[in-house]
PDB file of C-alpha atoms in Angstrom:
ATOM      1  CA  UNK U  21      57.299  23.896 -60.599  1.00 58.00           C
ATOM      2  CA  UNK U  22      56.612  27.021 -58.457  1.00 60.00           C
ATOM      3  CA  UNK U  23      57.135  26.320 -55.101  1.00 63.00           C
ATOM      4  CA  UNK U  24      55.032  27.854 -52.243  1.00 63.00           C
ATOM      5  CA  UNK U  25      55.769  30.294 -49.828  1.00 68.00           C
ATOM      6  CA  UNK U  26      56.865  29.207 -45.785  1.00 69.00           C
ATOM      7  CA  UNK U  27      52.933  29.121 -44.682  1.00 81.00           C
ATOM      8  CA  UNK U  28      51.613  27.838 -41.402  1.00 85.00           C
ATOM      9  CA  UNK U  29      50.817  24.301 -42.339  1.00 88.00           C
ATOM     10  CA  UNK U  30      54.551  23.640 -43.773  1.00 86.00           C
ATOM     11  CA  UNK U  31      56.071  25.678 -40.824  1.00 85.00           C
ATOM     12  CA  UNK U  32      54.179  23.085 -38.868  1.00 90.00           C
ATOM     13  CA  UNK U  33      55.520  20.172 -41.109  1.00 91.00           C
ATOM     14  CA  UNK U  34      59.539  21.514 -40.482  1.00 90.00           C
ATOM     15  CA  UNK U  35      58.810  21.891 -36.599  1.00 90.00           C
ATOM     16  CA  UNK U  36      57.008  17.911 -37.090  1.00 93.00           C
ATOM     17  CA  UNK U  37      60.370  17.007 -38.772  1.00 93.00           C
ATOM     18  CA  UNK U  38      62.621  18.429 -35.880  1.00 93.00           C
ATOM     19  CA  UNK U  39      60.977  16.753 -33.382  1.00 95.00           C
ATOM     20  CA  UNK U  40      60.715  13.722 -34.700  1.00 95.00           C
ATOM     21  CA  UNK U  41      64.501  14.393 -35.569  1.00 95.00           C
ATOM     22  CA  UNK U  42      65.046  14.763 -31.560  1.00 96.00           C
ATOM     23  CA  UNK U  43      63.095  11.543 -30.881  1.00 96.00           C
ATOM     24  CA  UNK U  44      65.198   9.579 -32.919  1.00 96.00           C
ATOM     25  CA  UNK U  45      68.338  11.216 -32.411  1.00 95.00           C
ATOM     26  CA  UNK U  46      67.811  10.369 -28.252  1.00 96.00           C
ATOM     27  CA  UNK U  47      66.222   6.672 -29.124  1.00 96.00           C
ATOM     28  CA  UNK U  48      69.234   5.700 -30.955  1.00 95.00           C
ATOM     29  CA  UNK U  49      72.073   7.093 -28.273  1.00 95.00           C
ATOM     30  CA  UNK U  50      69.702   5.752 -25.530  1.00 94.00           C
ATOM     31  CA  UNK U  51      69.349   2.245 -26.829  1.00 94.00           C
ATOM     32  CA  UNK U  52      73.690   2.287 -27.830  1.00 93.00           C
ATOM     33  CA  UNK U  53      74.080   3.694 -24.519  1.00 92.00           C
ATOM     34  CA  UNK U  54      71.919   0.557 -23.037  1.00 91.00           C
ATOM     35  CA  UNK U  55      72.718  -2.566 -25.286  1.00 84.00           C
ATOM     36  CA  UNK U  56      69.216  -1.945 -26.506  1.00 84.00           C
ATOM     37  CA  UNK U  57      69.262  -3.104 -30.462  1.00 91.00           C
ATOM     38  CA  UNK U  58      65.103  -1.905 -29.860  1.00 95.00           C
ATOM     39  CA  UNK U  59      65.480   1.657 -29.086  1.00 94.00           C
ATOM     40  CA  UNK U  60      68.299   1.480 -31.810  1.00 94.00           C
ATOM     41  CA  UNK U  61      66.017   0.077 -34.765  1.00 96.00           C
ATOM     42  CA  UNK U  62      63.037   2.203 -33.325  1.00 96.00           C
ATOM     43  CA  UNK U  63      64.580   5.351 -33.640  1.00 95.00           C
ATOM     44  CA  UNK U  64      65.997   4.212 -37.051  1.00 96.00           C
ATOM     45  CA  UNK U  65      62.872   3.562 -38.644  1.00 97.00           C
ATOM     46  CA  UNK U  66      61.852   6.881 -36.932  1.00 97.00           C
ATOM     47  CA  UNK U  67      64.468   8.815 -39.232  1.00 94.00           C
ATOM     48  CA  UNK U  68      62.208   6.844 -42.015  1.00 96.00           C
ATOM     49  CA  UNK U  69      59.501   8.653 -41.426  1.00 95.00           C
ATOM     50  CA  UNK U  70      61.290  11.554 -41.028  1.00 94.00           C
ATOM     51  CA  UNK U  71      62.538  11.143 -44.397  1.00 94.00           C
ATOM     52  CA  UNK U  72      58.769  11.150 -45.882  1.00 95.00           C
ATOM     53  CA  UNK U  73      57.882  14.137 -43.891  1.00 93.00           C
ATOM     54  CA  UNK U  74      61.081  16.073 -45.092  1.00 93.00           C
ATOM     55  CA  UNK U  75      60.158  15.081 -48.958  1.00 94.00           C
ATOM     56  CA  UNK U  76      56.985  16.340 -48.506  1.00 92.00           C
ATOM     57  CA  UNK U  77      58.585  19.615 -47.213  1.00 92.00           C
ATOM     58  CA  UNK U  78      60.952  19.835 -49.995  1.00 91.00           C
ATOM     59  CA  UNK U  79      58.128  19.428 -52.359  1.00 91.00           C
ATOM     60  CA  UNK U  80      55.836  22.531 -51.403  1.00 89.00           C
ATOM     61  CA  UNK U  81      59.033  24.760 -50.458  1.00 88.00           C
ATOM     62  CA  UNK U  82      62.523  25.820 -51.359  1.00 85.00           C
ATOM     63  CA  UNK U  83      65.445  24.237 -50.124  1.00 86.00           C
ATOM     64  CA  UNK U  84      66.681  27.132 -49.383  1.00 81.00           C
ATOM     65  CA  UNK U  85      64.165  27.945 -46.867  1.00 80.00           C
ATOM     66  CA  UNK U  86      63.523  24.591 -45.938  1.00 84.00           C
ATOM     67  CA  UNK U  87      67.004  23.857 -44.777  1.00 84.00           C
ATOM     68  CA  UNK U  88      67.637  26.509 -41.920  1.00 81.00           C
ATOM     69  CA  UNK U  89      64.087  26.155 -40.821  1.00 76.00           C
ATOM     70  CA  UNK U  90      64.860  22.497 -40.555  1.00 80.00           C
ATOM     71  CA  UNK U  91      67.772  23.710 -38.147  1.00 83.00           C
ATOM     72  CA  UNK U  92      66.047  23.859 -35.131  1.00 86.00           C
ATOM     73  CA  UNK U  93      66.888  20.128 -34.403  1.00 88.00           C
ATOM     74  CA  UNK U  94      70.342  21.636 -33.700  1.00 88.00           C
ATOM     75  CA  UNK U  95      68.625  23.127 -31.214  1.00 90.00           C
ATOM     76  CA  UNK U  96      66.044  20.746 -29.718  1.00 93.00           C
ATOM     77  CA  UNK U  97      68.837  18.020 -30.125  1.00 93.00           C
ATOM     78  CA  UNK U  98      71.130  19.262 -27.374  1.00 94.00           C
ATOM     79  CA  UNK U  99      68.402  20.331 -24.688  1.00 94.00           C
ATOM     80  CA  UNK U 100      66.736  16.947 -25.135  1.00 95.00           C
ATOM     81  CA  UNK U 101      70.455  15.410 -24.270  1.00 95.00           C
ATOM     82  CA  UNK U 102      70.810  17.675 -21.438  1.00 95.00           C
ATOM     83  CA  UNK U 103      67.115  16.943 -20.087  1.00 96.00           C
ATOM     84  CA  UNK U 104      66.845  13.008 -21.056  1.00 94.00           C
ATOM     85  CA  UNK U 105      70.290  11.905 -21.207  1.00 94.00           C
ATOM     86  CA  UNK U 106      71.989  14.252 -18.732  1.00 95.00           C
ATOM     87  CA  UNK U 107      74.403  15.510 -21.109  1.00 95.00           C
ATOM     88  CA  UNK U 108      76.448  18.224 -20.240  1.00 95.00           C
ATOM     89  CA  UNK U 109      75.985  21.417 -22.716  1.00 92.00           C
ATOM     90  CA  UNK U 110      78.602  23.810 -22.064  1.00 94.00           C
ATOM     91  CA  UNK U 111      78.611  27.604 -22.434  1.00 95.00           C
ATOM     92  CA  UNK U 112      81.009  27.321 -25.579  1.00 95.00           C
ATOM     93  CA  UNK U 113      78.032  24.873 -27.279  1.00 93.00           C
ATOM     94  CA  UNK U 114      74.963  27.433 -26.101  1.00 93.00           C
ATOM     95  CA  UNK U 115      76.859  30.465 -27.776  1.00 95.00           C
ATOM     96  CA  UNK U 116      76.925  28.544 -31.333  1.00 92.00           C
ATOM     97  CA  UNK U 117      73.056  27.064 -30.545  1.00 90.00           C
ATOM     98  CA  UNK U 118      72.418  31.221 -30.346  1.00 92.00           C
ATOM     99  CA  UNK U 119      73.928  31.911 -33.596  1.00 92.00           C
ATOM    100  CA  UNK U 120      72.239  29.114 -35.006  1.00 86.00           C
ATOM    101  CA  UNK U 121      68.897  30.997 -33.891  1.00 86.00           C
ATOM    102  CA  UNK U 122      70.116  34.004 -35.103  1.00 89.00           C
ATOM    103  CA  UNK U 123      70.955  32.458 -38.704  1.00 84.00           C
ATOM    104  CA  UNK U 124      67.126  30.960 -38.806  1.00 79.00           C
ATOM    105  CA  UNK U 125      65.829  34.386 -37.722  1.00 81.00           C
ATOM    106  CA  UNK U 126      67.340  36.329 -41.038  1.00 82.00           C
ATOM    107  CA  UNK U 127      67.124  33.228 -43.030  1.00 76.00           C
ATOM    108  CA  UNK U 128      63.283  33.346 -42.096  1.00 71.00           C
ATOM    109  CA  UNK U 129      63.474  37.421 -43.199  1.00 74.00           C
ATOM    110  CA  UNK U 130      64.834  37.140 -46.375  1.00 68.00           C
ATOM    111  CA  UNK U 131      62.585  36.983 -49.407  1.00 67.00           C
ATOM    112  CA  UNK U 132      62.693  35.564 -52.668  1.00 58.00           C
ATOM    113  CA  UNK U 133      63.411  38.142 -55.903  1.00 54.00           C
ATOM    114  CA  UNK U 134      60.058  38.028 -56.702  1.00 50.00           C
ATOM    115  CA  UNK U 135      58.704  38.246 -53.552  1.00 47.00           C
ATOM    116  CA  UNK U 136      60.762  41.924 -52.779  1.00 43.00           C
ATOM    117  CA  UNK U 137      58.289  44.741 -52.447  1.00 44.00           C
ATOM    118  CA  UNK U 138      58.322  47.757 -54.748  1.00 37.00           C
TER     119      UNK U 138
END
């Protein structure tokens, strides 16, 4: 099966998936950080649905593009710690989250064979 190009409505679906990443990435430290089994299993069964969203991804678009587009949770994850959970992000951790950027940036350039203009 051909899959489709990175278009608007699945660029929208992989930014979905990140945040909904974040949410359950911060409901699961926040409830092990609290005794809270509730935010635990609630941001569990968030990563379910997470899971749907990324097959449905995978299904209209290459892994290969799919996967570093789905990176940006390695970037939402940290500010969210830093905002919600007062983590501490040092500048050691922001210099890798900017290569990470920079890696979806030419990730996001690159074309497909087919797709190379004449």
């Amino acid at each position: 099966m051909k899959k489709s190009r990175l278009t608007l409505k699945i660029f929208s679906l992989i930014v979905l998936c990140d945040v909904v990443d974040t949410i359950a990435q911060l409901l699961m430290k926040k409830g092990l950080l609290s005794s809270s089994s509730f935010l635990v299993w609630a941001g569990v069964l968030i990563f379910a649905l997470n899971f749907f969203i990324w097959i449905a991804i995978l299904y209209k678009v290459d892994l290969s593009i799919a996967m570093p587009a789905g990176s940006v949770s390695y970037i939402l994850v940290p500010l969210a710690a830093m905002l919600f959970l007062h983590e501490h992000v040092g500048l050691v951790r922001w210099i890798g989250i900017c290569c990470i950027v920079c890696g979806i940036y030419f990730v996001s350039q690159s074309k497909r064979p087919a797709e190379k203009a004449l």
